[in-house]
Tab-separated table of C-alpha atoms in Angstrom:
chain	number	residue	atom	x	y	z
A	1	MET	CA	0.000	0.000	0.000
A	2	SER	CA	1.385	3.380	-0.939
A	3	VAL	CA	1.667	6.197	1.571
A	4	ALA	CA	-0.872	8.361	-0.273
A	5	LEU	CA	-3.409	5.544	-0.293
A	6	GLY	CA	-2.794	5.045	3.427
A	7	TYR	CA	-3.621	8.695	4.070
A	8	VAL	CA	-6.788	8.367	1.993
A	9	TYR	CA	-7.865	5.346	4.035
A	10	LEU	CA	-7.052	7.133	7.284
A	11	GLY	CA	-8.979	10.275	6.261
A	12	THR	CA	-11.921	8.158	5.205
A	13	ALA	CA	-11.895	6.325	8.528
A	14	LEU	CA	-11.828	9.589	10.446
A	15	LEU	CA	-14.752	10.981	8.440
A	16	ILE	CA	-16.744	7.819	9.067
A	17	ILE	CA	-16.019	8.069	12.804
A	18	LEU	CA	-17.151	11.706	12.744
A	19	SER	CA	-20.404	10.735	11.030
A	20	MET	CA	-20.867	7.960	13.605
A	21	VAL	CA	-20.629	10.595	16.343
A	22	PHE	CA	-23.340	12.618	14.564
A	23	MET	CA	-25.522	9.493	14.439
A	24	LEU	CA	-25.035	8.978	18.177
A	25	VAL	CA	-26.108	12.567	18.806
A	26	ARG	CA	-29.218	11.953	16.701
A	27	LEU	CA	-29.840	8.700	18.557
A	28	ILE	CA	-29.751	10.403	21.935
A	29	GLY	CA	-31.669	13.519	20.913
A	30	GLY	CA	-34.099	12.038	18.386
A	31	PRO	CA	-37.570	13.303	19.161
A	32	THR	CA	-39.424	10.208	17.939
A	33	LEU	CA	-38.881	6.486	18.023
A	34	TYR	CA	-38.447	6.299	14.267
A	35	ASP	CA	-35.749	8.972	14.331
A	36	ARG	CA	-33.870	6.875	16.853
A	37	LEU	CA	-34.344	3.698	14.819
A	38	LEU	CA	-33.103	5.488	11.723
A	39	ALA	CA	-30.071	6.687	13.680
A	40	VAL	CA	-29.348	3.147	14.898
A	41	ASN	CA	-29.645	1.776	11.370
A	42	ALA	CA	-27.409	4.531	9.983
A	43	PHE	CA	-24.893	3.888	12.774
A	44	GLY	CA	-24.842	0.219	11.814
A	45	THR	CA	-24.260	1.125	8.190
A	46	LYS	CA	-21.416	3.449	9.165
A	47	THR	CA	-19.959	0.637	11.261
A	48	VAL	CA	-19.947	-1.633	8.212
A	49	LEU	CA	-18.166	1.041	6.195
A	50	PHE	CA	-15.664	1.599	8.971
A	51	LEU	CA	-14.974	-2.141	9.225
A	52	CYS	CA	-14.313	-2.289	5.480
A	53	VAL	CA	-11.934	0.682	5.570
A	54	PHE	CA	-10.217	-0.686	8.681
A	55	CYS	CA	-9.680	-4.027	6.968
A	56	PHE	CA	-7.953	-2.262	4.090
A	57	ILE	CA	-5.857	-0.157	6.495
A	58	ILE	CA	-4.491	-3.249	8.225
A	59	ASP	CA	-4.133	-4.936	4.812
A	60	ARG	CA	-6.542	-7.768	5.642
A	61	PRO	CA	-9.314	-7.503	3.028
A	62	ASP	CA	-10.763	-10.829	4.123
A	63	GLY	CA	-12.412	-8.977	7.008
A	64	VAL	CA	-14.940	-7.548	4.548
A	65	ASP	CA	-16.858	-10.809	4.987
A	66	ILE	CA	-17.358	-9.962	8.648
A	67	ALA	CA	-18.584	-6.510	7.650
A	68	ILE	CA	-21.120	-8.046	5.264
A	69	LEU	CA	-22.317	-10.382	8.018
A	70	TYR	CA	-22.683	-7.402	10.351
A	71	ALA	CA	-24.727	-5.566	7.689
A	72	LEU	CA	-27.087	-8.525	7.425
A	73	MET	CA	-27.504	-8.660	11.208
A	74	ASN	CA	-28.154	-4.903	11.272
A	75	PHE	CA	-30.861	-5.245	8.631
A	76	ILE	CA	-32.605	-8.137	10.399
A	77	ALA	CA	-32.449	-6.378	13.765
A	78	THR	CA	-33.959	-3.211	12.310
A	79	ILE	CA	-36.829	-5.151	10.731
A	80	ALA	CA	-37.437	-7.024	13.998
A	81	VAL	CA	-37.522	-3.840	16.063
A	82	LEU	CA	-39.856	-2.098	13.616
A	83	LYS	CA	-42.161	-5.142	13.572
A	84	PHE	CA	-42.179	-5.275	17.366
A	85	PHE	CA	-43.125	-1.633	17.728
A	86	ASN	CA	-45.786	-1.921	15.030
A	87	TYR	CA	-47.521	-5.114	16.209
A	88	LYS	CA	-46.373	-5.204	19.872
A	89	ALA	CA	-45.259	-8.811	19.258
A	90	LEU	CA	-42.692	-10.691	17.183
A	91	ASN	CA	-44.760	-13.794	16.357
A	92	VAL	CA	-47.010	-12.028	13.835
A	93	GLY	CA	-46.717	-13.166	10.219
A	94	LEU	CA	-45.404	-10.741	7.637
A	95	MET	CA	-48.270	-11.371	5.214
A	96	ARG	CA	-51.757	-10.255	6.201
A	97	LYS	CA	-54.658	-12.469	5.257
A	98	GLU	CA	-57.618	-10.832	3.589
A	99	SER	CA	-60.764	-10.670	5.683
A	100	ALA	CA	-62.674	-12.853	3.162
A	101	GLU	CA	-60.102	-15.618	3.476
A	102	VAL	CA	-60.272	-15.481	7.236
A	103	GLU	CA	-64.068	-15.942	7.237
A	104	LYS	CA	-63.882	-19.171	5.181
């Protein structure tokens, strides 16, 4: 890795950390639940980006797989939390049955 590319990676990592701090501020001060959920999801996305950049800084690009796994977990957790706050339970199916089908 060249020195210039190292500085680019380092600057990118610092900008991602700065944006993560902004997401934490939004998480703490968000006026509604959905603002806070959006901040948590954005923080998770920034974490994935940071993990990818960090893997390239330490010259171990195989760590990108861990970042992708973390992104999948972040997505599933966000869907689960939104479903819980919408239905007040997690055991509700994703597809709603029509009222005519229920009466049969």
